[in-house]
Tab-separated table of C-alpha atoms and ligand atoms in Angstrom:
chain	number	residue	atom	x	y	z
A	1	UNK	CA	236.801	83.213	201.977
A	2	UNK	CA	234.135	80.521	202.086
A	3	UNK	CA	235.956	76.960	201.475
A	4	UNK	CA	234.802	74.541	198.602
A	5	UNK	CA	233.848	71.454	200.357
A	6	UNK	CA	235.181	68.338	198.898
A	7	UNK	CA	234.509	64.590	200.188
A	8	UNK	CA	236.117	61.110	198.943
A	9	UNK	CA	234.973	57.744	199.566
A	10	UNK	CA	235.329	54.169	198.445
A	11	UNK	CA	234.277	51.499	196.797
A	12	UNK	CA	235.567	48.243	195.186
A	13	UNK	CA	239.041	48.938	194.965
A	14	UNK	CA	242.711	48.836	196.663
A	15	UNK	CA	242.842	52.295	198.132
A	16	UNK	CA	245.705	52.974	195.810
A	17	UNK	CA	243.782	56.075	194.398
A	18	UNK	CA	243.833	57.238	197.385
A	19	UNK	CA	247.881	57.037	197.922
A	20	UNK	CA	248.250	58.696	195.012
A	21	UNK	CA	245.604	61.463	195.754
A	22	UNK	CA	248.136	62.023	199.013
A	23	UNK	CA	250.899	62.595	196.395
A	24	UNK	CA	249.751	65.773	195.936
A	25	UNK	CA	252.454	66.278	198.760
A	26	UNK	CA	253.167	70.117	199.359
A	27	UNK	CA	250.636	71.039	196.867
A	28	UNK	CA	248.162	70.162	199.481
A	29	UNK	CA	248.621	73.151	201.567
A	30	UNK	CA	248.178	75.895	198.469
A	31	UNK	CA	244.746	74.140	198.321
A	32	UNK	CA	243.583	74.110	201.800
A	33	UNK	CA	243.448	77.667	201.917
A	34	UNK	CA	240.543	77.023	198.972
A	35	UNK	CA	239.198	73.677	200.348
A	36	UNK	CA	237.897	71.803	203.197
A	37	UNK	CA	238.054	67.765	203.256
A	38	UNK	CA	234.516	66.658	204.728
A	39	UNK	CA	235.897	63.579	204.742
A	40	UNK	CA	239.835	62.784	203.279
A	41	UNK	CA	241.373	59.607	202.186
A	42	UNK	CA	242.439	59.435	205.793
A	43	UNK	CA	238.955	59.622	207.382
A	44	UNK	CA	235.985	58.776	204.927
A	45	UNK	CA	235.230	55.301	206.326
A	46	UNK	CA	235.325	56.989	209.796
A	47	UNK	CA	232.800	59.951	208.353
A	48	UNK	CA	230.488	59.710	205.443
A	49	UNK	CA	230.185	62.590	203.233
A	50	UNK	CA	227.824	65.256	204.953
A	51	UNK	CA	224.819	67.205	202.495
A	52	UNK	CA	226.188	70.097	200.404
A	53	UNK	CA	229.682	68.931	198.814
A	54	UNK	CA	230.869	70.638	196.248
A	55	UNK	CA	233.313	67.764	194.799
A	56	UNK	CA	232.709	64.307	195.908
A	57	UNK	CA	235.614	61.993	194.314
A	58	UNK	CA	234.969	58.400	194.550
A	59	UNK	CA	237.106	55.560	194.119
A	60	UNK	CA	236.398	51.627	193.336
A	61	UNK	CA	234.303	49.303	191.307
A	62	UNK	CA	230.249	48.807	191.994
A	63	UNK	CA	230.798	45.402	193.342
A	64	UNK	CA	228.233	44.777	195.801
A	65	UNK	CA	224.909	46.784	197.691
A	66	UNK	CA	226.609	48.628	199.779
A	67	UNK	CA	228.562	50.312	196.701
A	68	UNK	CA	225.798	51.244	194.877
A	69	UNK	CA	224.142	52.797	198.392
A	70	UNK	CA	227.619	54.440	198.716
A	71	UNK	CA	227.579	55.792	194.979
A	72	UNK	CA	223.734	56.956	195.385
A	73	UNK	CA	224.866	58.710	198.627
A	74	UNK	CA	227.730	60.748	196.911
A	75	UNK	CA	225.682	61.449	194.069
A	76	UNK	CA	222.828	63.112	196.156
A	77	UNK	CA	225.375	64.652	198.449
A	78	UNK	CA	227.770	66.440	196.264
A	79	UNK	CA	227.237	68.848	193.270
A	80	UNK	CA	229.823	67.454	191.377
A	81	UNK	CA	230.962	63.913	190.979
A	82	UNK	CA	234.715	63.029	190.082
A	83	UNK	CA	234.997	58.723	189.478
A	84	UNK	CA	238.529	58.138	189.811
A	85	UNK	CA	241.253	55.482	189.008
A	86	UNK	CA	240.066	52.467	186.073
A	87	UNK	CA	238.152	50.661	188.756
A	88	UNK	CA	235.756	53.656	189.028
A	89	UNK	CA	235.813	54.434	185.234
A	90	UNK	CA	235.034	50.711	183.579
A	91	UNK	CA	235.273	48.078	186.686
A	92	UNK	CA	239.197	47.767	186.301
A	93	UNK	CA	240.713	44.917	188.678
A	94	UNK	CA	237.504	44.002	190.543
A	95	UNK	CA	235.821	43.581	187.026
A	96	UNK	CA	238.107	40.320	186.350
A	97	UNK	CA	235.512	38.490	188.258
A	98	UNK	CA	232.959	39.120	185.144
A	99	UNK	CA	235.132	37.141	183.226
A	100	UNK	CA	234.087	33.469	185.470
A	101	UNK	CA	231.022	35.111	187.201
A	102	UNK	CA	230.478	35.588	190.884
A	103	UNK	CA	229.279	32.145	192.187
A	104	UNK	CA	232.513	30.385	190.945
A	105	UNK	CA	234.542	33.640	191.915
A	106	UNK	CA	233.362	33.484	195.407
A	107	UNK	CA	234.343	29.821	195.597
A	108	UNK	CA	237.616	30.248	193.982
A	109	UNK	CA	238.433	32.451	196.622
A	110	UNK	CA	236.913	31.103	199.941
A	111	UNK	CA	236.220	27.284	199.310
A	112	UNK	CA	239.113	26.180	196.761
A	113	UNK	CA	241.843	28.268	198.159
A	114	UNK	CA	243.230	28.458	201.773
A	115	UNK	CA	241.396	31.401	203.014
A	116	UNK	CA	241.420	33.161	206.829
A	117	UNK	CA	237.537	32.377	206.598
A	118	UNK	CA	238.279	28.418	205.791
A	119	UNK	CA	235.485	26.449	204.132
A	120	UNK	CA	232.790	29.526	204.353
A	121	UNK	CA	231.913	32.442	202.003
A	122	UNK	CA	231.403	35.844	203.698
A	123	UNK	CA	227.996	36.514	203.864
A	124	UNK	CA	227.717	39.271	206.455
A	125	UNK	CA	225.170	42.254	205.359
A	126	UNK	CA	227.598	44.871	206.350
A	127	UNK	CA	229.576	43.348	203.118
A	128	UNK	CA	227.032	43.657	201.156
A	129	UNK	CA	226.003	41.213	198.588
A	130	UNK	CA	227.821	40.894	196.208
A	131	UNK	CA	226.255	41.698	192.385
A	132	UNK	CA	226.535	39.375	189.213
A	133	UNK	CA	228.910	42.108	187.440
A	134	UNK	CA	231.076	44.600	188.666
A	135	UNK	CA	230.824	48.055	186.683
A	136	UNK	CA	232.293	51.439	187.018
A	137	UNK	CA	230.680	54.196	188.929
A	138	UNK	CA	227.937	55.537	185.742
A	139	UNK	CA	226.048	52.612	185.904
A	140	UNK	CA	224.662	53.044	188.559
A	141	UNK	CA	224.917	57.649	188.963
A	142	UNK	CA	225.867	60.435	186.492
A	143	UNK	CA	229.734	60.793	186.375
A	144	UNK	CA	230.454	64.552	185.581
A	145	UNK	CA	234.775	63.450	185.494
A	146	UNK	CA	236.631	60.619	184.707
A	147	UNK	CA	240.371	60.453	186.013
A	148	UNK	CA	241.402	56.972	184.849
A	149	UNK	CA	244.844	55.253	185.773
A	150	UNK	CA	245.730	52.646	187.757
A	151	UNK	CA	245.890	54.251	189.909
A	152	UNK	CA	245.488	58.050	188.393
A	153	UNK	CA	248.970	60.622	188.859
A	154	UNK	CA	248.687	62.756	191.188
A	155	UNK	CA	249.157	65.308	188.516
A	156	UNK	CA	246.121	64.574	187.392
A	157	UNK	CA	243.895	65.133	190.628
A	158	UNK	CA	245.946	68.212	191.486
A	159	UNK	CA	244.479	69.718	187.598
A	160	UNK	CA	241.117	68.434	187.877
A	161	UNK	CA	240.884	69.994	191.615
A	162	UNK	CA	242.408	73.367	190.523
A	163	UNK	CA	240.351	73.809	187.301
A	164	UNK	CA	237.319	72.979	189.622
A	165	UNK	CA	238.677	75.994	191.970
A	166	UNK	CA	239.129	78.456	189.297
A	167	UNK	CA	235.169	77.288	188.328
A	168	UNK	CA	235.447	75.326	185.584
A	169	UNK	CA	234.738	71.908	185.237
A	170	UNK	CA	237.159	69.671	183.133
A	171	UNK	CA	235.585	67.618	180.217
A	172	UNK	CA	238.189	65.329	179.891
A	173	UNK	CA	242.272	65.255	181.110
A	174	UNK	CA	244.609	67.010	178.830
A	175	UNK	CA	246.375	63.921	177.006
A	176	UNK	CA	249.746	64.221	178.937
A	177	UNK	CA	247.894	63.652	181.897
A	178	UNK	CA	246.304	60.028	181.353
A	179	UNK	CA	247.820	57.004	182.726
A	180	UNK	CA	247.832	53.949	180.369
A	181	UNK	CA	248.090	50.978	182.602
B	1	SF4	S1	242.198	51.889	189.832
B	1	SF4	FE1	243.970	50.665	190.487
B	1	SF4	S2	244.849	51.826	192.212
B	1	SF4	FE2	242.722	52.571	191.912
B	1	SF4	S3	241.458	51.326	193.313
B	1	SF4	FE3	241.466	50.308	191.286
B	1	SF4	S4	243.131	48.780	191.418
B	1	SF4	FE4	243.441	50.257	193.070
């Protein structure tokens, strides 16, 4: 049987999707005989998602350049995009910084506070810079499913992945399965 490919990566965002993408626990094995992980919560930073996904799930904020690359990437790459956990769906945590801007975020963070990088702001390109407001994920690329939560139950990734299997693609989560954070 030829395996639906499915990739995650990240964005702005704790990795707590993630964890709770990995409490999926047992149920994980009934879908790898349906599924192959291009690239896993354990491994996408190590492996970017190759051409010809099927399901690309992507956690995080757009905060900087690199996200929206990272977002473009996904979007080109996979047939069907999955924006998971509030960060991805309206900007969530990350988004807090819209509330003072960036400039006086940034210093907040690196000049008024004690900071490992004392007395500088990061400005290295491989961090991308940084934009003036953090969004979700469909600013910047067609979403085709929102799992929101902070982060999302694992519930609710197992049913979007297994309706995707069985070849449909959810709308929208049945209501038990939202998480109101
Ligand atoms: S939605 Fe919550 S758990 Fe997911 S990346 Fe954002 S802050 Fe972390």
């Amino acid at each position: 049987m030829k395996k639906v490919k499915i990739a995650t990566d990240w964005l702005g965002g704790c990795a707590g999707c993630h964890m709770s993408f990995l409490d999926i626990d047992e149920r994980v094995v009934k879908l790898m005989d349906a599924v192959e992980f291009t690239s896993s919560p354990l491994t996408d930073l190590k492996h970017p998602p190759e051409d010809g996904v099927t399901v690309g799930i992507l956690e995080g904020a757009i905060c900087n350049s690199h996200n929206v690359e990272v977002a473009k990437r996904m979007r080109e790459r996979c047939q069907i995009l999955i924006a998971v956990g509030d960060c991805a769906t309206f900007g969530g945590v990350p988004a807090m910084r819209n509330l003072v801007g960036t400039e006086a975020a940034l210093k907040r963070a690196y000049l008024e506070t004690e900071s490992v990088v004392e007395g500088i702001i990061p400005d290295s390109p491989e961090l991308g810079k940084p934009l003036e407001t953090v969004t979700g994920v469909d600013k910047v690329v067609k979403v085709d499913l929102f799992i929101p939560g902070c982060p999302p139950r694992a519930d609710a990734f197992f049913y979007a992945l297994s309706e995707l299997l069985a070849g449909r693609t959810p709308v929208v989560l049945p209501p038990e399965l939202f998480t109101y954070d």
